[in-house]
Short mmCIF file of C-alpha atoms and ligand atoms in Angstrom, two decimals:
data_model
loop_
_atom_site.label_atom_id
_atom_site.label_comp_id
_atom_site.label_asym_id
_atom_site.label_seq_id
_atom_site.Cartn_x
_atom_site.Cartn_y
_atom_site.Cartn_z
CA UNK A 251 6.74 -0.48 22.67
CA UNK A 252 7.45 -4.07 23.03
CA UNK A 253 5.68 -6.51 25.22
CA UNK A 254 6.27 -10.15 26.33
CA UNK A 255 4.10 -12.66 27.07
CA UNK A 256 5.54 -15.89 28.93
CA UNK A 257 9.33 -16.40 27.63
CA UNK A 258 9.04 -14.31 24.32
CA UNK A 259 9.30 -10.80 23.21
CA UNK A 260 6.96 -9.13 20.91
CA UNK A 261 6.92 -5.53 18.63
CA UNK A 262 4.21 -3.62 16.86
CA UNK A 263 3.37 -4.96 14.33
CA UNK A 264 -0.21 -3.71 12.64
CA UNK A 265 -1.82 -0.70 14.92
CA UNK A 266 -5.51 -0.79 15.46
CA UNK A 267 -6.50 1.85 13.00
CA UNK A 268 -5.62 0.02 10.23
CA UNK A 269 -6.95 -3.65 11.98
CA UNK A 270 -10.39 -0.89 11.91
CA UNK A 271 -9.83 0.33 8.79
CA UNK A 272 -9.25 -3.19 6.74
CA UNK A 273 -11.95 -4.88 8.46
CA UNK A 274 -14.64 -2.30 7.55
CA UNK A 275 -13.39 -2.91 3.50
CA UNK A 276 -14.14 -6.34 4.63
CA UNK A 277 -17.09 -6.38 5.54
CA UNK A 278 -18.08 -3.49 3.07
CA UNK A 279 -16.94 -5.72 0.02
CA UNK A 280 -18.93 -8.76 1.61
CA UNK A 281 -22.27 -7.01 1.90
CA UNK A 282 -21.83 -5.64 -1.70
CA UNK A 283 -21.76 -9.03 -3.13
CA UNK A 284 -24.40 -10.46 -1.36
CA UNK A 285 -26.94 -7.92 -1.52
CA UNK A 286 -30.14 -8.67 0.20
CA UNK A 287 -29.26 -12.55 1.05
CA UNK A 288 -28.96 -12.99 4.97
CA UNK A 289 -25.75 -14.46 5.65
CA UNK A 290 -25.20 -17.08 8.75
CA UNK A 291 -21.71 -15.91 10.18
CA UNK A 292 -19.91 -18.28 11.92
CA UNK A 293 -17.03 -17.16 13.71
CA UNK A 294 -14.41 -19.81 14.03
CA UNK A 295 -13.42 -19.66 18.36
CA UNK A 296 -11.29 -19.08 19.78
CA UNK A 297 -8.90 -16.52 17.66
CA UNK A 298 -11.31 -15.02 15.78
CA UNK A 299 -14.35 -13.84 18.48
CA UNK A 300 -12.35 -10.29 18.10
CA UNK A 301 -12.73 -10.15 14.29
CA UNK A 302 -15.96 -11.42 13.96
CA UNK A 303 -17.26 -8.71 16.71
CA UNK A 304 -15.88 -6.01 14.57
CA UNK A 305 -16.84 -7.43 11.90
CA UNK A 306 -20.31 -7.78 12.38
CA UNK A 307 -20.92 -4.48 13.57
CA UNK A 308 -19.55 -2.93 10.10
CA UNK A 309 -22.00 -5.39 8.37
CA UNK A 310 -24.52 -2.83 7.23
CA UNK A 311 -27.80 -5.79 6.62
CA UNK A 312 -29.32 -8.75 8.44
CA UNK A 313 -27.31 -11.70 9.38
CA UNK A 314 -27.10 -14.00 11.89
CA UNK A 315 -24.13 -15.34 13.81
CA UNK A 316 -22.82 -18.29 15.40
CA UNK A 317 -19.61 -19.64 16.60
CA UNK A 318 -17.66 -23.06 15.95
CA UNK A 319 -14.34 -24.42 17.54
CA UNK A 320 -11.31 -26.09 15.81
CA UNK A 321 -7.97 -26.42 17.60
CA UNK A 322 -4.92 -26.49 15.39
CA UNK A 323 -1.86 -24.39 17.28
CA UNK A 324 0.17 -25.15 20.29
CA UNK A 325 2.58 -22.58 21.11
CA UNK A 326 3.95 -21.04 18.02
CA UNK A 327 3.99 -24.05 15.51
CA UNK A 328 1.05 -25.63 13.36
CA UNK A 329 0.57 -29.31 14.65
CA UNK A 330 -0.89 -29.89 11.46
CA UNK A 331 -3.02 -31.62 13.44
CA UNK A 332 -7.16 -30.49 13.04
CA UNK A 333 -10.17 -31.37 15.38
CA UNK A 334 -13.20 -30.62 15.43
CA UNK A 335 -14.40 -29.45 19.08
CA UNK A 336 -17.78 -27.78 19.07
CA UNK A 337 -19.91 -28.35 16.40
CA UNK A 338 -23.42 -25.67 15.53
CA UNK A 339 -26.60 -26.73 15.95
CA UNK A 340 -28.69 -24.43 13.37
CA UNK A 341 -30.24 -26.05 9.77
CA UNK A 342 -27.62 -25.03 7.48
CA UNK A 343 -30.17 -26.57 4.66
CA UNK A 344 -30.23 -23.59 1.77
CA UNK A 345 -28.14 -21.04 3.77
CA UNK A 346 -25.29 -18.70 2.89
CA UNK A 347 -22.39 -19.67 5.29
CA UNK A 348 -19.35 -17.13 5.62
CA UNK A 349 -17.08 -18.13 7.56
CA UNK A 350 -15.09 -15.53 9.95
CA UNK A 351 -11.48 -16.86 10.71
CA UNK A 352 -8.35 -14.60 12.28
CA UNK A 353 -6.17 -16.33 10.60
CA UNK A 354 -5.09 -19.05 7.64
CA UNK A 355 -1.53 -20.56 7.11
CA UNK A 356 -1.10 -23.74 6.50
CA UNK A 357 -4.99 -24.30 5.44
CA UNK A 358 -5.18 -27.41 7.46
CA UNK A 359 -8.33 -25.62 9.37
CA UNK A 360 -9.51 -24.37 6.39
CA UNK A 361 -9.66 -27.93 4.83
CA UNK A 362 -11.35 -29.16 8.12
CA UNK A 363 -14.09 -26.10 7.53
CA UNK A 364 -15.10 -26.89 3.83
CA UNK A 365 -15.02 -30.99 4.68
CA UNK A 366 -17.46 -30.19 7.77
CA UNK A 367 -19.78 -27.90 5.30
CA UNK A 368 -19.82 -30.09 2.62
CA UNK A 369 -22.81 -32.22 3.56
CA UNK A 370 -24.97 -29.68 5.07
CA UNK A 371 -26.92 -28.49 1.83
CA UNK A 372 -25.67 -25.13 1.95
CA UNK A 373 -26.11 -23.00 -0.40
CA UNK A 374 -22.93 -21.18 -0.91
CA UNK A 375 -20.22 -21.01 1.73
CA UNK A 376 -17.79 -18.47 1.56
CA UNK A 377 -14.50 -17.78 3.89
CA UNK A 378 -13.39 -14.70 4.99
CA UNK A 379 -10.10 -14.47 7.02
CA UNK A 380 -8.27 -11.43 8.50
CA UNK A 381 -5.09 -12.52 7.70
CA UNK A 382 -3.15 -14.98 5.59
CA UNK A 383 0.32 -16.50 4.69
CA UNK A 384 0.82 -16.78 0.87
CA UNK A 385 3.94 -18.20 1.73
CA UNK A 386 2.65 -21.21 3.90
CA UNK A 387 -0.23 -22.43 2.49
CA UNK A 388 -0.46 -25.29 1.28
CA UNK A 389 -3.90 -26.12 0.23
CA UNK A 390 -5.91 -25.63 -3.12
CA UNK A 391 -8.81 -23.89 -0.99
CA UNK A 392 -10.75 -20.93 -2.11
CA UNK A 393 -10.77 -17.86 0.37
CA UNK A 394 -12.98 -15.40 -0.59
CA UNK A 395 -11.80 -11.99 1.23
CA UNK A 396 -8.38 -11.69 2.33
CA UNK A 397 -8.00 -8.75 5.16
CA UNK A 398 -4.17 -8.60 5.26
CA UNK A 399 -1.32 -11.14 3.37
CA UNK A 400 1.53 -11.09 5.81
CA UNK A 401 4.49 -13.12 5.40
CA UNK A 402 5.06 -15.80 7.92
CA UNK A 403 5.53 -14.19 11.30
CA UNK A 404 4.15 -15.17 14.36
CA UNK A 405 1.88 -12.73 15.22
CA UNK A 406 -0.43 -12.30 18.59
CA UNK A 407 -2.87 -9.78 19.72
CA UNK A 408 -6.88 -8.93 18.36
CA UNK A 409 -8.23 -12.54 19.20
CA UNK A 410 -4.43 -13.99 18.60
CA UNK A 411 -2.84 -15.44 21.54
CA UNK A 412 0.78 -17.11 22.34
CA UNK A 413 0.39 -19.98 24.41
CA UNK A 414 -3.26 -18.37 25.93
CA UNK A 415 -1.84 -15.09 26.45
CA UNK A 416 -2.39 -11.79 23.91
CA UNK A 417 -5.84 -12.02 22.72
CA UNK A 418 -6.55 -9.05 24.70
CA UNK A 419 -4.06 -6.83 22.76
CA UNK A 420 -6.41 -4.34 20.82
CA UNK A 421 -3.46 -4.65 17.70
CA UNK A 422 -1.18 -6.84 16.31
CA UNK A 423 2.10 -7.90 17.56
CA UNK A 424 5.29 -9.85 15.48
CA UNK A 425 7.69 -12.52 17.53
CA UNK A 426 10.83 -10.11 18.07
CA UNK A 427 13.58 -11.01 15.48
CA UNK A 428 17.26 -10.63 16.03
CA UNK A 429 17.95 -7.77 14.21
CA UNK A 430 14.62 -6.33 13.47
CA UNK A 431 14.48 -3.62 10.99
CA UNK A 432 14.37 0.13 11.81
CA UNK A 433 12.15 2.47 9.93
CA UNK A 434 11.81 5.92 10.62
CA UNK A 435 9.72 8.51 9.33
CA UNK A 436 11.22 11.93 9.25
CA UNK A 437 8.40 14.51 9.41
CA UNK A 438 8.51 18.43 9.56
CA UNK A 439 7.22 21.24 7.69
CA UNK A 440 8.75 22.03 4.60
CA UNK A 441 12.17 23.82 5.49
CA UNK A 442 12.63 21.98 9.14
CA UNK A 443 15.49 20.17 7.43
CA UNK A 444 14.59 16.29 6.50
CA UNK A 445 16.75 16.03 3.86
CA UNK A 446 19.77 17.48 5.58
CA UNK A 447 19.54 15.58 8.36
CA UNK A 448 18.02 12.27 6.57
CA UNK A 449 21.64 11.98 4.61
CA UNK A 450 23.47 12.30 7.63
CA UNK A 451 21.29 10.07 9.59
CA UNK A 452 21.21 7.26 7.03
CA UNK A 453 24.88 6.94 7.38
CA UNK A 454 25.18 6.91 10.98
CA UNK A 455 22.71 4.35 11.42
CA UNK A 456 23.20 2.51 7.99
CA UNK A 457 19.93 2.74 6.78
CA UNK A 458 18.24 3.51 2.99
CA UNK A 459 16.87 7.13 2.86
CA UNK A 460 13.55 7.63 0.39
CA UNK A 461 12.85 11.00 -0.16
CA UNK A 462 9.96 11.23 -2.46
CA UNK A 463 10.69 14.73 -3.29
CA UNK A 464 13.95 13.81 -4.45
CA UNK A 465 12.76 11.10 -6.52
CA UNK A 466 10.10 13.36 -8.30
CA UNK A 467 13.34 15.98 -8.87
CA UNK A 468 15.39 13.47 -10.51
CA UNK A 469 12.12 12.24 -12.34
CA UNK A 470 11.64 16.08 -13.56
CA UNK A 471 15.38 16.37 -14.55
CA UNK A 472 15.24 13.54 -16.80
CA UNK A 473 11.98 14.27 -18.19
CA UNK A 474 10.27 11.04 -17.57
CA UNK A 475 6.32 11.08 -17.88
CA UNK A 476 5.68 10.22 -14.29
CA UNK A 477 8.34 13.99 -13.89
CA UNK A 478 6.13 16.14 -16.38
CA UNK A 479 3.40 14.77 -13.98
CA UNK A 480 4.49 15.67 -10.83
CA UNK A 481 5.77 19.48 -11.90
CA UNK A 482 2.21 20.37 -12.87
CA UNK A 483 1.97 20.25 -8.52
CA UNK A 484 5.38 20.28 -7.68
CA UNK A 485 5.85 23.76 -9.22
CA UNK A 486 2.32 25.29 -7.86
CA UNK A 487 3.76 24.02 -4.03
CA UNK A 488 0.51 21.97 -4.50
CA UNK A 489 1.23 17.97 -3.14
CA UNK A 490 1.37 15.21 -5.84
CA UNK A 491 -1.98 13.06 -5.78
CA UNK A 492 -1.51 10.18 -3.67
CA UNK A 493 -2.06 7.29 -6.32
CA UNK A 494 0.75 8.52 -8.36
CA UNK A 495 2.71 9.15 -5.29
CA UNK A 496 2.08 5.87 -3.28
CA UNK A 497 2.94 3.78 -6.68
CA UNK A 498 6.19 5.41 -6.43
CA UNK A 499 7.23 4.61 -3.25
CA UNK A 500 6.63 1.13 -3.70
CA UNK A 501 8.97 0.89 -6.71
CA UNK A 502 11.52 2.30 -4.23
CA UNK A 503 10.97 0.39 -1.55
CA UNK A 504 11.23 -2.29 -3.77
CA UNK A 505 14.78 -1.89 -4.76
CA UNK A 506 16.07 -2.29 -1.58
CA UNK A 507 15.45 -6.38 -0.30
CA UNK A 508 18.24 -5.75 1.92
CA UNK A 509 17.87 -2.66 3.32
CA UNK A 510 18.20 -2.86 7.64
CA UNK A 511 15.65 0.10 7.60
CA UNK A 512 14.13 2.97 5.67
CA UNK A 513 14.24 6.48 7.16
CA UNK A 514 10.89 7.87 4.64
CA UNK A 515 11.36 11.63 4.34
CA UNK A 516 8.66 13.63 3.02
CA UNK A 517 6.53 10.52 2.62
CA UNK A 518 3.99 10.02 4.03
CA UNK A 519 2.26 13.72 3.41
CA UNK A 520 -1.21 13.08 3.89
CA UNK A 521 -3.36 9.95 5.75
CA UNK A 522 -3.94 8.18 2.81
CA UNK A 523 -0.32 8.12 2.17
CA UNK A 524 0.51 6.60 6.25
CA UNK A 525 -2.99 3.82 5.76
CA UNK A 526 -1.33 3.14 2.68
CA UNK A 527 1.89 2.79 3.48
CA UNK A 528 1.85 0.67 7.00
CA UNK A 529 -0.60 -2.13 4.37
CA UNK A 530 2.34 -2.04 2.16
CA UNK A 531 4.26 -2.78 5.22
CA UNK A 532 2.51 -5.16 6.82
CA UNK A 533 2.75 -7.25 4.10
CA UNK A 534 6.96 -7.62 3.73
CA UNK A 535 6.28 -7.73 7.89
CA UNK A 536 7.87 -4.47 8.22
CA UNK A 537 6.22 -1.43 10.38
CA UNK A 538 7.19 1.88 11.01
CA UNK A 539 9.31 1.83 13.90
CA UNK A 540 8.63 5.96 14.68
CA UNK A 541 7.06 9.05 13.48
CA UNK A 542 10.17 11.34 14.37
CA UNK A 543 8.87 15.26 13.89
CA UNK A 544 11.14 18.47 13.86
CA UNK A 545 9.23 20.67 15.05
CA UNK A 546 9.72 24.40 14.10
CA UNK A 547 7.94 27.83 13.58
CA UNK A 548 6.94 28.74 10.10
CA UNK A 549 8.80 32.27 9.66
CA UNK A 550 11.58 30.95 10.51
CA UNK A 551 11.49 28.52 7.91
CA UNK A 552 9.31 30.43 5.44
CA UNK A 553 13.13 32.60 5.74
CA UNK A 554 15.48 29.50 5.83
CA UNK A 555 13.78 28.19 2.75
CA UNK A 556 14.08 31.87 1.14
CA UNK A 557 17.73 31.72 1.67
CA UNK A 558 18.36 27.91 0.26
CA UNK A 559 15.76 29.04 -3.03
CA UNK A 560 19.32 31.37 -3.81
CA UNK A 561 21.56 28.03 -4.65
CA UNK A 562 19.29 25.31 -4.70
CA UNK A 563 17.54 26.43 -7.67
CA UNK A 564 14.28 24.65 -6.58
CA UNK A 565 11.48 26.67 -8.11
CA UNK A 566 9.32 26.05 -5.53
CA UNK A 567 11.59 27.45 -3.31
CA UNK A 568 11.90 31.01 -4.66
CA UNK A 569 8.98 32.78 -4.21
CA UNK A 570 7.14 33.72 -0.81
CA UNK A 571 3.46 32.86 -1.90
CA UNK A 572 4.28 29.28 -3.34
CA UNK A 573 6.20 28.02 0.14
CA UNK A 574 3.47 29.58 1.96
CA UNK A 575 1.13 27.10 0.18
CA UNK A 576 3.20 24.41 1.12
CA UNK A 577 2.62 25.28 4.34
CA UNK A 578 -0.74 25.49 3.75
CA UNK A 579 -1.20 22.01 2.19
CA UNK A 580 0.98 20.73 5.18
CA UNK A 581 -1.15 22.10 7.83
CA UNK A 582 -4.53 20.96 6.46
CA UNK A 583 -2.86 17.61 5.08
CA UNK A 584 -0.29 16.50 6.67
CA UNK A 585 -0.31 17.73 10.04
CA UNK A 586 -2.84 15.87 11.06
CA UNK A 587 -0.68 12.66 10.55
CA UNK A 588 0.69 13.61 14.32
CA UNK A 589 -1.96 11.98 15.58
CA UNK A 590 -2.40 9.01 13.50
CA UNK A 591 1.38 8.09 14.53
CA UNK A 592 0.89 9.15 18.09
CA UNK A 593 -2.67 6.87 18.52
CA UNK A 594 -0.10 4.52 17.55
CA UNK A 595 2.15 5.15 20.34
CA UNK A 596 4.96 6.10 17.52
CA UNK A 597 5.22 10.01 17.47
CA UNK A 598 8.53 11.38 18.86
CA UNK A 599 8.54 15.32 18.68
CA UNK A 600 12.08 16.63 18.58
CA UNK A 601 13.57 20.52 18.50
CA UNK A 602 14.42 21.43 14.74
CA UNK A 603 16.18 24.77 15.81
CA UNK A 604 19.47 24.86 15.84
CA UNK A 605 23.00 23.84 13.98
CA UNK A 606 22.78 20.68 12.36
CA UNK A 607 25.06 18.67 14.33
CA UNK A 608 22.80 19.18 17.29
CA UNK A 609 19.66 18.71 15.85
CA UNK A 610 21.39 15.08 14.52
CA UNK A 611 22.69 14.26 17.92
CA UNK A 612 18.94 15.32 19.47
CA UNK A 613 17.37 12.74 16.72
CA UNK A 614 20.27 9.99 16.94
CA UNK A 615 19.41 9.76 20.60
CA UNK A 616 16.17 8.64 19.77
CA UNK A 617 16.77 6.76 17.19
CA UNK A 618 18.97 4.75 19.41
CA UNK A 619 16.33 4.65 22.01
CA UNK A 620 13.89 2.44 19.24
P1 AMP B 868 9.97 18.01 -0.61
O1 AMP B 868 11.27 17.89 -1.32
O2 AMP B 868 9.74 16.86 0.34
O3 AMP B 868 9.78 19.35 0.05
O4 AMP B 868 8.82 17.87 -1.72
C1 AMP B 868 8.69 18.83 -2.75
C2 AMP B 868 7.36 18.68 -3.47
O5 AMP B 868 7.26 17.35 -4.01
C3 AMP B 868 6.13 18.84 -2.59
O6 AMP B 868 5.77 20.20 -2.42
C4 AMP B 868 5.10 18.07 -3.42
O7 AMP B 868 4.67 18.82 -4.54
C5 AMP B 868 5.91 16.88 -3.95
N1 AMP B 868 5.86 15.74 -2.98
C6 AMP B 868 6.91 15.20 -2.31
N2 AMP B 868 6.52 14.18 -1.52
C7 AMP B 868 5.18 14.08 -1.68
C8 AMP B 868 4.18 13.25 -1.12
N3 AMP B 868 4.48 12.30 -0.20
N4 AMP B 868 2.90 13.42 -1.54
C9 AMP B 868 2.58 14.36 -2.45
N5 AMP B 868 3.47 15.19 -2.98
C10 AMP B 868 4.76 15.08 -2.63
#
């Protein structure tokens, strides 16, 4: 999971699906607004010869492309410090520049990028940058389209480097923090026991559990609107629709600044839900640690969740056809998420049958292992 490059230590950071996914919105957006104008791309070398590949090839129109080269970083600090190294060549007279940068922080390159275009008679110039640091920069600038806000990490990888090394890395990577956050998402069919073992798991490891069922239960019992909502699905075994969903989690994500870790339980339920989620991430600089599943047959559960629809008085819970479509919407919803966590390296399949305390001990150990 982690890598180092020269003296320093690196974790996941943003996987390459959603790198894909954000620069095809890009470049999507970008076309949209300028129609039928041919753009002149110039990709700003060295970081960015990734990002502008990519994001060319999503460019649905004519353009052209060419490359400039500023210097600004040495090792993992801004110098502050901006030349200019190649310059281009083409008439920019009447053109419509975009530029294609990685990455801005302080905007000290930027500033060097609208001072070089301001003489050459374009006829619009517009940035677009992959990522950016709200918290660092400085500069009254205009930028355009913003892939991903991130908060000030150093990240390498997709064009990035460290000190010439990582620009090979097809995602992104964050400099290794003393203690880095853990969060876990607990996945399972309905029944495999989450909730059981997310309580006892967020003690032992001393983490905030978010179980979005739970959350639309309490909204239910205390009749809020965002409650009546939710029962119109909840009570079918139908899922909630993601909007409503994904707003929610954010509020409760949002509650806890401190938390060392989230274990998410029952969230994220469909692939929406997991894009969603690791953007929402990326920008506090959090990621999901690992996709831990407990993996179990459905008649055994279909009969476990018979049994706990006796006390728990979970309507959903109570009648055969209802927790069979849950197990429908999981299977053509959410199972699929297995392998959007495991092309991210982060799916960790664990036995769900058995007494509780072993099934805890069986995820603890790899819990410890992250
Ligand atoms: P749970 O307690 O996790 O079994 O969730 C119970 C019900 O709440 C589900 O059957 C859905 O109707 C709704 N629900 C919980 N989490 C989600 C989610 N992430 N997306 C959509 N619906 C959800």
């Amino acid at each position: 999971m982690e890598i180092q490059l020269h003296d320093k230590v690196f974790t996941p950071f943003i996987s390459q699906d959603v790198i894909a996914g954000e620069v095809k919105r890009l470049a999507t957006a970008l076309k949209k607004d300028l129609k039928d104008e041919v753009p002149l791309f110039i990709g700003i070398l060295n970081g960015s010869f990734l990002f502008a590949a990519d994001f060319i090839r999503n460019y649905k129109g004519d353009c052209e492309v060419s490359f400039v080269k500023f210097s600004s970083y040495e090792g993992t600090a801004s110098t502050g410090e901006v030349k200019q190294l190649l310059g281009i060549n083409e008439d920019l007279t009447g053109r419509t520049v975009v530029i294609l940068e990685d990455i801005v922080d302080t905007g000290n390159t930027l500033e060097e990028i609208y001072q070089v275009f301001e003489d050459k008679g374009v006829k619009a110039l517009k940035i677009v940058t992959l990522f950016y640091k709200p918290s660092v920069f400085k500069k009254d600038l205009k930028i355009d389209y913003i892939g991903f806000e991130i908060p000030n990490t150093f990240i390498v990888g997709y064009g990035l480097d460290y000190d010439g090394y990582g620009r090979n890395i097809p995602s992104i990577y964050q400099l290794k923090l003393p203690n880095q956050m853990k969060n876990i998402v607990l996945f399972g069919p309905p029944g495999a026991g989450k909730g059981t073992q997310a309580k006892l798991l967020k003690d032992k490891f001393n983490l905030v559990h978010i179980s979005t069922g739970d959350v639309f239960r309490f909204n239910i019992k205390n009749d809020t609107a965002l409650g009546r909502l939710a029962k119109t699905f909840m009570d079918k075994g139908d899922l909630v629709s993601d909007e409503v969903t994904i707003k929610m989690l954010k509020a409760e994500v949002a509650k806890y600044p401190d938390a060392k870790g989230f274990i998410f339980d029952g969230f994220p339920r469909t692939e929406d839900q997991a894009y969603a989620l690791d953007l929402f991430l990326a920008e506090k600089g959090m990621t999901i640690n690992a996709m831990i599943a407990l993996e179990a047959d459905e008649d055994t559960l279909v009969s476990r969740i018979l049994e706990r629809g006796k006390t728990s008085g979970r309507v959903d819970d109570q009648d055969e056809s209802k927790i069979r479509n849950r197990f429908n919407e999981y299977e053509t919803k959410t199972a699929p998420l297995n392998s959007y966590y495991a092309n991210q390296g982060k799916y960790i399949g664990v036995n769900g049958i058995g007494d509780i305390a072993e099934i805890t001990e069986r995820l603890s150990a790899e819990i410890e292992k992250l």
